[in-house]
Amino acid sequence: MPGVDEVLSAKPFGPFQRSHFILCSWAWVPIAIQLFSMVFITPSEVQWSSLSTNTTDNNSCSIPAALRHFHEPARTVTAEFGLVCERAHLVPVPGVSLFAGLLFGSSCFGTLADRLGRRTMFRAAVLSALFASMVSALASSFALFVVLRFAAGFAVGGLMTVNFVYMSEFIGPTWRGFTGSFTMVFFAIGEVLLALIAYALPSWRLLLVIGCFPYAVYFVTWHRMLESPRWLALHGRAAEATRAMEAVCKINNVPAEPIDIASAPPASPLSALFAPQIRRWTVVLLLQFVACDLLYYGISLAGSALASNTYVNFTLAGLVEIPSFVLAYWAIERPQLGRRLSLLASFLVTGATCLLVPVLWHAPRSLLLSAALVGKLGASAAFTIIYIYAVEVFPTVVRSAGVGLCATASRVGSLAVPFLGSRANSTAGFTLFASVALAMGAITLLLPETRGVALSDTLAPTTYTREETNSVDLPEDGEAHSALLTSSSTRESML
């Protein structure tokens, strides 16, 4: 009997996959709004004046806190909770709390998705993100707002992890690069929408509420979501897996066939990620995920300070990501480049442009901004490719846990960004970004090429080539150890 990929290959991007792709991709719109809302609601500088008639000083810390009158107190968290002067050090705290939530949510939801199912945890993540984000808008104190930002980050981090895996497991190998690249267009759309909403609305509370509206789509499409047949079969639920594939085939108007995937033995997902077969790839991906978050959010923060208008600059930074997704897709599907060399090129572009910024530091701001935007383009392309890589490298039995662990590690990079603050927009900041990007480009050569290969289901020894992936079942009893060594030796020589 054929496996899932063989059945999907009849129509690898048929009507079902197209609707499923749009359904999953739409989640990136509210995700982007939640992640970047802090740019507009917690600015480091706000305008205030004194209520006293005895002074004409404005924005002066000599004005007592009780006499400070903020010009637009409802527009930002900074103004409403008076995060200036002696409280200015609290400005980055909500952002740090959000990214800390992302760190824990990615790992938790990823592990649970391997145990409870992709659809189950996708739905749970959507509901949690909607609830936490809505409640954040009702925070009556700064301390409560920080706690609720952690909760929102926890849910959004889980949604980011489960969403990508849930989408990819229904897509045939020949279209996985396309969907993995262009799903992030919706993230860029969310960024642009955020800039428009922030510009139009005079309240940070309204911004958070309106930013939740895209989640409403899932209440309409709730009943159309299918559980991943690959996950169902691996967990011994063959009848449900067959029904799910029959539903896919019916919508795609192709003959339905029984699927054949051997049930995976129970294992600890996190320890399995460091099994000899995939240990090296896990370590490399963990480092690169950390780097991608640092580069993506760090360059975004630094670029915001290079333009006079935050709204215009943020919109440009969002729009520049769209060609990065197109370029990423074009590159990863080229036989001469594939996943590995495309990721290497993305890191090199980011590193080269970040090295150029300190050289041009005293040049016109427009030139510096252009260089930063090209760096953002490279970082966005790397971010896109690295998620595709993780989905294709990790086998089904630990795929969500693997992507979740990588996403968790990446939050270490994003957590560092709020602490960089103004130092990100400096020659030292861009030199740091360049060094990280170039180092990550170098270790990309340790990864296998996965272009066009079938997704592996178990931790059986796997050999990757540029043309195909051959998965060998683990032999019985005493032959297992020698087979593992033979397969590992073959893979080592190829890499």
Tab-separated table of C-alpha atoms in Angstrom:
chain	number	residue	atom	x	y	z
A	1	MET	CA	0.000	0.000	0.000
A	2	PRO	CA	1.238	3.534	-0.740
A	3	GLY	CA	2.291	6.018	1.905
A	4	VAL	CA	0.842	9.492	2.436
A	5	ASP	CA	3.309	11.207	0.110
A	6	GLU	CA	2.562	8.721	-2.679
A	7	VAL	CA	-1.186	9.362	-2.347
A	8	LEU	CA	-0.693	13.128	-2.145
A	9	SER	CA	1.519	13.048	-5.246
A	10	ALA	CA	-1.578	12.345	-7.375
A	11	LYS	CA	-2.529	15.982	-6.694
A	12	PRO	CA	0.191	17.503	-4.512
A	13	PHE	CA	-1.490	20.925	-4.505
A	14	GLY	CA	-5.083	20.185	-5.363
A	15	PRO	CA	-8.231	22.004	-4.181
A	16	PHE	CA	-7.939	20.612	-0.651
A	17	GLN	CA	-4.284	21.617	-0.267
A	18	ARG	CA	-4.957	25.096	-1.630
A	19	SER	CA	-7.756	25.737	0.863
A	20	HIS	CA	-5.704	24.194	3.685
A	21	PHE	CA	-2.709	26.342	2.713
A	22	ILE	CA	-4.782	29.539	2.854
A	23	LEU	CA	-6.430	28.469	6.121
A	24	CYS	CA	-3.096	27.874	7.858
A	25	SER	CA	-1.368	30.848	6.246
A	26	TRP	CA	-4.065	33.228	7.446
A	27	ALA	CA	-2.918	32.612	11.036
A	28	TRP	CA	0.272	34.548	10.271
A	29	VAL	CA	-1.718	37.797	9.926
A	30	PRO	CA	-2.777	38.057	13.610
A	31	ILE	CA	0.557	36.522	14.658
A	32	ALA	CA	2.441	39.394	12.993
A	33	ILE	CA	0.110	41.958	14.564
A	34	GLN	CA	0.651	40.503	18.041
A	35	LEU	CA	4.422	40.189	17.706
A	36	PHE	CA	5.061	43.686	16.372
A	37	SER	CA	2.340	45.608	18.185
A	38	MET	CA	4.921	46.467	20.846
A	39	VAL	CA	6.698	48.717	18.317
A	40	PHE	CA	3.727	51.096	18.401
A	41	ILE	CA	2.267	50.665	21.883
A	42	THR	CA	5.528	50.792	23.874
A	43	PRO	CA	7.657	53.485	22.202
A	44	SER	CA	10.699	54.631	24.155
A	45	GLU	CA	9.754	58.294	23.778
A	46	VAL	CA	6.420	60.070	24.323
A	47	GLN	CA	5.465	63.708	24.722
A	48	TRP	CA	4.394	65.226	28.019
A	49	SER	CA	4.195	68.614	29.698
A	50	SER	CA	3.735	69.955	33.204
A	51	LEU	CA	0.380	70.618	34.823
A	52	SER	CA	2.055	73.320	36.852
A	53	THR	CA	1.985	76.912	35.597
A	54	ASN	CA	5.327	77.566	37.273
A	55	THR	CA	7.355	75.821	34.572
A	56	THR	CA	7.381	75.741	30.805
A	57	ASP	CA	9.673	72.717	30.550
A	58	ASN	CA	8.313	69.850	28.468
A	59	ASN	CA	9.581	66.242	28.518
A	60	SER	CA	11.768	67.179	31.475
A	61	CYS	CA	12.423	64.642	34.219
A	62	SER	CA	12.547	67.542	36.649
A	63	ILE	CA	8.756	67.602	36.479
A	64	PRO	CA	7.339	65.502	39.355
A	65	ALA	CA	5.516	62.360	38.222
A	66	ALA	CA	2.223	63.602	39.661
A	67	LEU	CA	2.410	66.765	37.528
A	68	ARG	CA	3.209	65.113	34.185
A	69	HIS	CA	0.502	65.490	31.569
A	70	PHE	CA	0.889	63.121	28.627
A	71	HIS	CA	-0.399	64.476	25.328
A	72	GLU	CA	-1.924	61.191	24.117
A	73	PRO	CA	-2.214	58.997	27.210
A	74	ALA	CA	-4.500	56.402	25.616
A	75	ARG	CA	-2.388	55.887	22.503
A	76	THR	CA	0.491	53.996	24.099
A	77	VAL	CA	1.245	51.845	27.120
A	78	THR	CA	4.279	54.051	27.738
A	79	ALA	CA	2.098	57.130	28.242
A	80	GLU	CA	-0.816	55.504	30.075
A	81	PHE	CA	1.419	53.904	32.702
A	82	GLY	CA	3.994	56.716	32.789
A	83	LEU	CA	7.039	54.726	31.647
A	84	VAL	CA	9.388	57.697	31.462
A	85	CYS	CA	12.339	59.047	33.455
A	86	GLU	CA	12.620	56.946	36.627
A	87	ARG	CA	10.316	54.289	35.064
A	88	ALA	CA	11.851	54.331	31.570
A	89	HIS	CA	13.711	51.083	32.252
A	90	LEU	CA	10.329	49.301	32.249
A	91	VAL	CA	9.591	50.071	28.576
A	92	PRO	CA	11.170	46.858	27.159
A	93	VAL	CA	9.618	44.618	29.845
A	94	PRO	CA	6.324	43.850	27.982
A	95	GLY	CA	8.331	42.897	24.886
A	96	VAL	CA	10.620	40.649	26.912
A	97	SER	CA	7.572	39.067	28.564
A	98	LEU	CA	5.966	38.439	25.159
A	99	PHE	CA	9.067	36.731	23.773
A	100	ALA	CA	9.532	34.740	26.980
A	101	GLY	CA	6.008	33.434	26.449
A	102	LEU	CA	6.921	32.533	22.880
A	103	LEU	CA	9.892	30.555	24.184
A	104	PHE	CA	7.829	28.337	26.473
A	105	GLY	CA	4.789	28.128	24.203
A	106	SER	CA	6.760	26.876	21.209
A	107	SER	CA	8.210	23.934	23.114
A	108	CYS	CA	5.016	23.067	25.000
A	109	PHE	CA	2.653	23.131	22.018
A	110	GLY	CA	5.186	21.387	19.773
A	111	THR	CA	5.536	18.456	22.152
A	112	LEU	CA	1.785	18.226	22.747
A	113	ALA	CA	1.097	18.287	18.998
A	114	ASP	CA	3.157	15.101	18.622
A	115	ARG	CA	1.132	13.458	21.398
A	116	LEU	CA	-2.390	14.872	20.980
A	117	GLY	CA	-2.511	15.716	17.289
A	118	ARG	CA	-1.840	18.629	14.948
A	119	ARG	CA	-5.451	19.772	14.556
A	120	THR	CA	-6.178	19.536	18.279
A	121	MET	CA	-3.265	21.763	19.235
A	122	PHE	CA	-3.843	24.139	16.316
A	123	ARG	CA	-7.373	24.773	17.567
A	124	ALA	CA	-6.149	25.113	21.155
A	125	ALA	CA	-3.491	27.615	20.074
A	126	VAL	CA	-5.992	29.731	18.123
A	127	LEU	CA	-8.423	29.907	21.049
A	128	SER	CA	-5.643	30.635	23.547
A	129	ALA	CA	-4.110	33.364	21.388
A	130	LEU	CA	-7.479	35.006	20.837
A	131	PHE	CA	-8.385	34.952	24.539
A	132	ALA	CA	-4.997	36.126	25.845
A	133	SER	CA	-4.724	38.931	23.305
A	134	MET	CA	-8.243	40.193	23.982
A	135	VAL	CA	-7.750	40.121	27.749
A	136	SER	CA	-4.446	42.008	27.369
A	137	ALA	CA	-6.444	44.968	26.104
A	138	LEU	CA	-8.329	45.076	29.415
A	139	ALA	CA	-5.249	45.262	31.662
A	140	SER	CA	-5.811	47.761	34.472
A	141	SER	CA	-2.180	47.929	35.597
A	142	PHE	CA	1.238	47.682	34.060
A	143	ALA	CA	2.094	44.532	36.057
A	144	LEU	CA	-1.070	42.794	34.837
A	145	PHE	CA	-0.327	43.859	31.260
A	146	VAL	CA	3.143	42.266	31.474
A	147	VAL	CA	1.662	38.988	32.756
A	148	LEU	CA	-0.969	38.947	30.003
A	149	ARG	CA	1.694	39.647	27.368
A	150	PHE	CA	3.462	36.490	28.533
A	151	ALA	CA	0.202	34.536	28.157
A	152	ALA	CA	-0.347	35.957	24.671
A	153	GLY	CA	3.227	35.084	23.710
A	154	PHE	CA	2.796	31.550	25.048
A	155	ALA	CA	-0.258	31.001	22.826
A	156	VAL	CA	1.183	32.738	19.747
A	157	GLY	CA	4.435	30.776	20.077
A	158	GLY	CA	2.458	27.558	20.121
A	159	LEU	CA	0.422	28.608	17.101
A	160	MET	CA	3.555	29.471	15.109
A	161	THR	CA	5.027	26.027	15.742
A	162	VAL	CA	1.949	23.874	15.188
A	163	ASN	CA	0.724	25.904	12.220
A	164	PHE	CA	3.747	25.266	10.007
A	165	VAL	CA	3.802	21.525	10.703
A	166	TYR	CA	0.019	21.174	10.323
A	167	MET	CA	0.148	22.877	6.932
A	168	SER	CA	3.172	20.980	5.595
A	169	GLU	CA	1.967	17.447	6.332
A	170	PHE	CA	-0.853	17.763	3.788
A	171	ILE	CA	1.358	19.134	1.007
A	172	GLY	CA	3.075	16.931	-1.583
A	173	PRO	CA	6.915	17.071	-1.779
A	174	THR	CA	6.977	19.015	-5.056
A	175	TRP	CA	4.911	21.891	-3.603
A	176	ARG	CA	6.383	22.023	-0.106
A	177	GLY	CA	8.907	24.693	-1.058
A	178	PHE	CA	6.201	26.890	-2.572
A	179	THR	CA	3.860	26.684	0.409
A	180	GLY	CA	6.672	27.053	2.934
A	181	SER	CA	7.842	30.239	1.211
A	182	PHE	CA	4.584	31.933	0.338
A	183	THR	CA	2.799	31.219	3.604
A	184	MET	CA	4.980	33.976	5.071
A	185	VAL	CA	3.483	36.527	2.658
A	186	PHE	CA	0.566	36.595	5.084
A	187	PHE	CA	2.991	37.566	7.849
A	188	ALA	CA	4.096	40.558	5.767
A	189	ILE	CA	0.433	41.439	5.157
A	190	GLY	CA	-0.084	41.397	8.924
A	191	GLU	CA	2.837	43.810	9.392
A	192	VAL	CA	1.430	46.286	6.869
A	193	LEU	CA	-2.048	46.022	8.395
A	194	LEU	CA	-0.572	46.674	11.826
A	195	ALA	CA	1.056	49.914	10.655
A	196	LEU	CA	-2.250	51.086	9.160
A	197	ILE	CA	-4.244	50.156	12.281
A	198	ALA	CA	-1.708	51.786	14.607
A	199	TYR	CA	-1.752	54.976	12.536
A	200	ALA	CA	-5.561	55.126	12.411
A	201	LEU	CA	-6.449	54.186	15.990
A	202	PRO	CA	-5.822	56.515	18.948
A	203	SER	CA	-5.820	53.692	21.516
A	204	TRP	CA	-3.420	50.831	22.196
A	205	ARG	CA	-6.318	48.862	23.669
A	206	LEU	CA	-8.318	49.143	20.448
A	207	LEU	CA	-5.238	48.127	18.472
A	208	LEU	CA	-4.942	44.869	20.415
A	209	VAL	CA	-8.661	44.139	20.047
A	210	ILE	CA	-8.800	44.882	16.304
A	211	GLY	CA	-5.645	42.807	15.872
A	212	CYS	CA	-7.589	39.760	17.075
A	213	PHE	CA	-10.313	40.042	14.425
A	214	PRO	CA	-8.492	37.815	11.861
A	215	TYR	CA	-8.917	34.868	14.238
A	216	ALA	CA	-12.670	35.004	13.517
A	217	VAL	CA	-12.028	33.164	10.231
A	218	TYR	CA	-11.392	29.942	12.165
A	219	PHE	CA	-14.848	29.910	13.730
A	220	VAL	CA	-16.303	29.727	10.216
A	221	THR	CA	-13.896	27.029	9.006
A	222	TRP	CA	-13.668	25.050	12.274
A	223	HIS	CA	-15.590	22.032	10.929
A	224	ARG	CA	-13.465	21.794	7.765
A	225	MET	CA	-10.189	21.073	9.554
A	226	LEU	CA	-8.862	17.523	9.237
A	227	GLU	CA	-6.377	15.796	11.494
A	228	SER	CA	-3.062	14.940	9.834
A	229	PRO	CA	-3.434	11.415	8.402
A	230	ARG	CA	0.313	10.931	8.799
A	231	TRP	CA	0.054	11.605	12.539
A	232	LEU	CA	-3.066	9.411	12.876
A	233	ALA	CA	-1.421	6.430	11.192
A	234	LEU	CA	1.732	6.726	13.285
A	235	HIS	CA	-0.387	6.604	16.428
A	236	GLY	CA	-2.221	3.440	15.434
A	237	ARG	CA	-5.417	5.162	14.310
A	238	ALA	CA	-5.357	3.665	10.837
A	239	ALA	CA	-9.133	3.843	10.261
A	240	GLU	CA	-9.216	7.578	11.036
A	241	ALA	CA	-6.142	8.131	8.866
A	242	THR	CA	-7.857	6.362	5.974
A	243	ARG	CA	-11.021	8.450	6.394
A	244	ALA	CA	-8.954	11.653	6.458
A	245	MET	CA	-7.152	10.671	3.242
A	246	GLU	CA	-10.474	9.711	1.648
A	247	ALA	CA	-11.788	13.199	2.440
A	248	VAL	CA	-8.700	14.760	0.865
A	249	CYS	CA	-8.966	12.559	-2.235
A	250	LYS	CA	-12.681	13.303	-2.600
A	251	ILE	CA	-12.116	17.051	-2.595
A	252	ASN	CA	-9.170	16.631	-4.992
A	253	ASN	CA	-11.286	14.354	-7.226
A	254	VAL	CA	-8.743	11.523	-7.271
A	255	PRO	CA	-9.217	7.829	-6.372
A	256	ALA	CA	-8.830	7.085	-2.666
A	257	GLU	CA	-6.305	4.438	-1.643
A	258	PRO	CA	-5.537	2.843	1.731
A	259	ILE	CA	-2.348	4.251	3.219
A	260	ASP	CA	0.509	2.321	4.759
A	261	ILE	CA	2.553	3.874	7.532
A	262	ALA	CA	4.045	1.695	10.244
A	263	SER	CA	3.203	2.758	13.769
A	264	ALA	CA	6.092	4.427	15.544
A	265	PRO	CA	7.343	3.020	18.866
A	266	PRO	CA	6.729	5.238	21.881
A	267	ALA	CA	9.721	7.468	22.606
A	268	SER	CA	10.626	10.650	24.381
A	269	PRO	CA	10.449	13.276	21.599
A	270	LEU	CA	13.080	15.573	23.068
A	271	SER	CA	15.645	12.817	23.626
A	272	ALA	CA	14.874	11.367	20.198
A	273	LEU	CA	15.872	14.672	18.607
A	274	PHE	CA	19.439	13.936	19.677
A	275	ALA	CA	19.491	10.365	18.391
A	276	PRO	CA	22.638	9.580	16.357
A	277	GLN	CA	20.703	9.711	13.079
A	278	ILE	CA	19.758	13.405	13.410
A	279	ARG	CA	21.865	14.781	16.277
A	280	ARG	CA	24.143	16.957	14.115
A	281	TRP	CA	21.239	18.448	12.184
A	282	THR	CA	19.340	19.209	15.384
A	283	VAL	CA	22.273	21.157	16.846
A	284	VAL	CA	22.876	23.123	13.630
A	285	LEU	CA	19.185	24.003	13.281
A	286	LEU	CA	18.987	25.095	16.926
A	287	LEU	CA	21.873	27.533	16.431
A	288	GLN	CA	20.452	28.843	13.176
A	289	PHE	CA	16.993	29.400	14.638
A	290	VAL	CA	18.543	31.499	17.426
A	291	ALA	CA	20.456	33.482	14.807
A	292	CYS	CA	17.417	34.010	12.567
A	293	ASP	CA	15.373	35.536	15.381
A	294	LEU	CA	18.239	37.779	16.478
A	295	LEU	CA	18.868	38.968	12.924
A	296	TYR	CA	15.229	39.374	11.912
A	297	TYR	CA	14.027	41.288	14.969
A	298	GLY	CA	17.359	43.029	15.578
A	299	ILE	CA	17.594	44.470	12.065
A	300	SER	CA	13.902	45.412	12.241
A	301	LEU	CA	14.529	47.347	15.468
A	302	ALA	CA	17.670	49.008	14.121
A	303	GLY	CA	15.996	49.879	10.828
A	304	SER	CA	13.095	51.563	12.632
A	305	ALA	CA	15.527	54.084	14.118
A	306	LEU	CA	17.012	54.918	10.702
A	307	ALA	CA	13.837	56.574	9.388
A	308	SER	CA	12.052	59.653	10.649
A	309	ASN	CA	8.552	58.185	10.339
A	310	THR	CA	7.995	54.938	12.255
A	311	TYR	CA	4.799	54.066	10.362
A	312	VAL	CA	6.357	54.521	6.916
A	313	ASN	CA	9.514	52.653	7.848
A	314	PHE	CA	7.596	49.763	9.391
A	315	THR	CA	5.441	49.476	6.267
A	316	LEU	CA	8.543	49.428	4.044
A	317	ALA	CA	10.142	46.781	6.255
A	318	GLY	CA	7.005	44.645	5.883
A	319	LEU	CA	6.759	45.107	2.122
A	320	VAL	CA	10.421	44.212	1.551
A	321	GLU	CA	9.708	40.779	2.992
A	322	ILE	CA	7.417	39.846	0.087
A	323	PRO	CA	10.223	39.752	-2.526
A	324	SER	CA	12.321	37.815	0.003
A	325	PHE	CA	9.712	35.035	-0.013
A	326	VAL	CA	9.638	35.012	-3.813
A	327	LEU	CA	13.428	34.839	-3.976
A	328	ALA	CA	13.524	32.129	-1.314
A	329	TYR	CA	11.059	29.985	-3.262
A	330	TRP	CA	12.891	30.537	-6.553
A	331	ALA	CA	16.223	29.581	-4.977
A	332	ILE	CA	15.207	26.509	-2.973
A	333	GLU	CA	13.548	24.909	-6.008
A	334	ARG	CA	16.588	25.392	-8.271
A	335	PRO	CA	18.427	22.052	-8.645
A	336	GLN	CA	21.745	23.922	-8.529
A	337	LEU	CA	20.909	25.531	-5.177
A	338	GLY	CA	18.285	23.598	-3.238
A	339	ARG	CA	17.633	24.236	0.439
A	340	ARG	CA	21.236	24.201	1.671
A	341	LEU	CA	22.904	26.663	-0.711
A	342	SER	CA	19.845	28.951	-0.658
A	343	LEU	CA	20.056	29.197	3.132
A	344	LEU	CA	23.797	29.814	2.878
A	345	ALA	CA	23.212	32.619	0.346
A	346	SER	CA	20.562	34.231	2.573
A	347	PHE	CA	22.925	34.384	5.527
A	348	LEU	CA	25.731	35.737	3.321
A	349	VAL	CA	23.528	38.534	1.959
A	350	THR	CA	22.503	39.483	5.488
A	351	GLY	CA	26.089	39.396	6.730
A	352	ALA	CA	27.479	41.393	3.804
A	353	THR	CA	24.902	44.188	4.041
A	354	CYS	CA	25.259	44.422	7.820
A	355	LEU	CA	29.028	44.782	7.357
A	356	LEU	CA	28.356	47.531	4.836
A	357	VAL	CA	26.295	49.644	7.260
A	358	PRO	CA	29.224	50.581	9.571
A	359	VAL	CA	31.270	51.526	6.486
A	360	LEU	CA	28.469	53.840	5.321
A	361	TRP	CA	27.598	55.069	8.811
A	362	HIS	CA	28.100	58.759	7.970
A	363	ALA	CA	26.401	58.482	4.574
A	364	PRO	CA	22.841	59.799	3.988
A	365	ARG	CA	20.190	58.092	6.095
A	366	SER	CA	18.375	56.871	2.976
A	367	LEU	CA	21.451	54.861	1.969
A	368	LEU	CA	21.763	53.322	5.436
A	369	LEU	CA	18.070	52.474	5.458
A	370	SER	CA	18.401	50.800	2.045
A	371	ALA	CA	21.273	48.644	3.291
A	372	ALA	CA	19.286	47.702	6.410
A	373	LEU	CA	16.266	46.754	4.282
A	374	VAL	CA	18.425	44.479	2.112
A	375	GLY	CA	19.728	42.888	5.323
A	376	LYS	CA	16.119	42.426	6.460
A	377	LEU	CA	15.349	40.820	3.085
A	378	GLY	CA	18.147	38.295	3.580
A	379	ALA	CA	17.105	37.590	7.167
A	380	SER	CA	13.476	37.079	6.086
A	381	ALA	CA	14.566	34.637	3.374
A	382	ALA	CA	16.683	32.707	5.894
A	383	PHE	CA	13.758	32.632	8.332
A	384	THR	CA	11.510	31.174	5.626
A	385	ILE	CA	13.975	28.527	4.485
A	386	ILE	CA	14.948	27.408	7.985
A	387	TYR	CA	11.323	26.507	8.836
A	388	ILE	CA	11.021	24.481	5.620
A	389	TYR	CA	14.305	22.770	6.453
A	390	ALA	CA	13.168	21.834	9.954
A	391	VAL	CA	9.909	20.308	8.692
A	392	GLU	CA	11.776	18.226	6.107
A	393	VAL	CA	14.697	17.107	8.291
A	394	PHE	CA	12.747	15.952	11.356
A	395	PRO	CA	10.723	12.718	10.958
A	396	THR	CA	6.985	12.715	11.619
A	397	VAL	CA	7.296	11.034	15.033
A	398	VAL	CA	9.203	14.054	16.403
A	399	ARG	CA	8.448	16.721	13.798
A	400	SER	CA	6.325	19.031	15.954
A	401	ALA	CA	8.627	18.516	18.928
A	402	GLY	CA	11.643	19.266	16.722
A	403	VAL	CA	10.183	22.397	15.179
A	404	GLY	CA	8.921	23.398	18.620
A	405	LEU	CA	12.355	22.981	20.188
A	406	CYS	CA	13.956	25.003	17.387
A	407	ALA	CA	11.325	27.711	17.728
A	408	THR	CA	11.908	27.718	21.483
A	409	ALA	CA	15.644	28.150	20.962
A	410	SER	CA	15.000	30.973	18.509
A	411	ARG	CA	13.328	32.990	21.272
A	412	VAL	CA	16.722	33.298	22.932
A	413	GLY	CA	17.661	35.494	19.976
A	414	SER	CA	14.459	37.527	20.076
A	415	LEU	CA	14.692	37.911	23.867
A	416	ALA	CA	18.074	39.567	23.422
A	417	VAL	CA	16.684	42.205	21.046
A	418	PRO	CA	14.765	44.337	23.616
A	419	PHE	CA	17.909	44.489	25.743
A	420	LEU	CA	19.951	45.734	22.781
A	421	GLY	CA	17.717	48.806	22.609
A	422	SER	CA	19.473	51.736	20.936
A	423	ARG	CA	22.692	49.696	20.710
A	424	ALA	CA	21.114	47.715	17.872
A	425	ASN	CA	21.195	50.877	15.768
A	426	SER	CA	24.980	51.359	15.966
A	427	THR	CA	28.123	50.209	14.209
A	428	ALA	CA	28.645	47.660	16.996
A	429	GLY	CA	25.098	46.344	16.591
A	430	PHE	CA	25.392	45.828	12.841
A	431	THR	CA	28.852	44.290	13.245
A	432	LEU	CA	27.319	41.790	15.679
A	433	PHE	CA	24.554	40.976	13.189
A	434	ALA	CA	27.108	40.488	10.401
A	435	SER	CA	29.284	38.166	12.492
A	436	VAL	CA	26.321	36.003	13.489
A	437	ALA	CA	25.000	35.792	9.907
A	438	LEU	CA	28.363	34.800	8.425
A	439	ALA	CA	28.976	32.162	11.106
A	440	MET	CA	25.541	30.623	10.531
A	441	GLY	CA	26.160	30.590	6.791
A	442	ALA	CA	29.299	28.538	7.347
A	443	ILE	CA	27.622	25.810	9.438
A	444	THR	CA	24.809	25.476	6.875
A	445	LEU	CA	27.167	23.171	4.969
A	446	LEU	CA	26.704	20.592	7.753
A	447	LEU	CA	23.018	20.121	6.818
A	448	PRO	CA	21.731	17.618	4.236
A	449	GLU	CA	19.980	18.626	1.033
A	450	THR	CA	16.228	17.881	1.305
A	451	ARG	CA	14.837	19.365	-1.908
A	452	GLY	CA	12.062	17.195	-3.374
A	453	VAL	CA	12.408	14.373	-0.840
A	454	ALA	CA	9.600	12.494	0.864
A	455	LEU	CA	9.023	13.298	4.529
A	456	SER	CA	10.538	10.675	6.806
A	457	ASP	CA	8.113	9.128	9.282
A	458	THR	CA	10.341	7.328	11.791
A	459	LEU	CA	13.854	7.554	13.213
A	460	ALA	CA	15.069	4.775	10.933
A	461	PRO	CA	18.515	5.553	9.464
A	462	THR	CA	18.024	7.979	6.592
A	463	THR	CA	20.295	8.902	3.716
A	464	TYR	CA	19.705	12.229	1.983
A	465	THR	CA	20.800	12.966	-1.543
A	466	ARG	CA	19.996	15.855	-3.847
A	467	GLU	CA	17.635	13.702	-5.885
A	468	GLU	CA	15.845	11.520	-3.351
A	469	THR	CA	15.572	10.283	0.214
A	470	ASN	CA	15.906	6.575	0.932
A	471	SER	CA	14.490	5.533	4.287
A	472	VAL	CA	15.666	2.133	5.533
A	473	ASP	CA	13.669	0.306	8.170
A	474	LEU	CA	15.570	-0.635	11.295
A	475	PRO	CA	16.508	-4.349	11.190
A	476	GLU	CA	15.605	-6.712	13.933
A	477	ASP	CA	17.742	-7.658	16.939
A	478	GLY	CA	21.518	-7.757	16.547
A	479	GLU	CA	21.600	-6.334	13.019
A	480	ALA	CA	20.304	-2.933	14.136
A	481	HIS	CA	23.582	-1.599	15.478
A	482	SER	CA	25.665	-2.490	12.424
A	483	ALA	CA	23.015	-1.114	10.064
A	484	LEU	CA	22.946	2.149	11.996
A	485	LEU	CA	26.723	2.484	11.766
A	486	THR	CA	26.714	1.692	8.057
A	487	SER	CA	23.989	4.249	7.328
A	488	SER	CA	25.704	6.876	9.481
A	489	SER	CA	29.016	6.321	7.725
A	490	THR	CA	27.384	6.733	4.343
A	491	ARG	CA	25.685	9.957	5.421
A	492	GLU	CA	28.893	11.335	6.957
A	493	SER	CA	30.762	10.841	3.694
A	494	MET	CA	28.037	12.605	1.718
A	495	LEU	CA	27.981	15.657	3.986
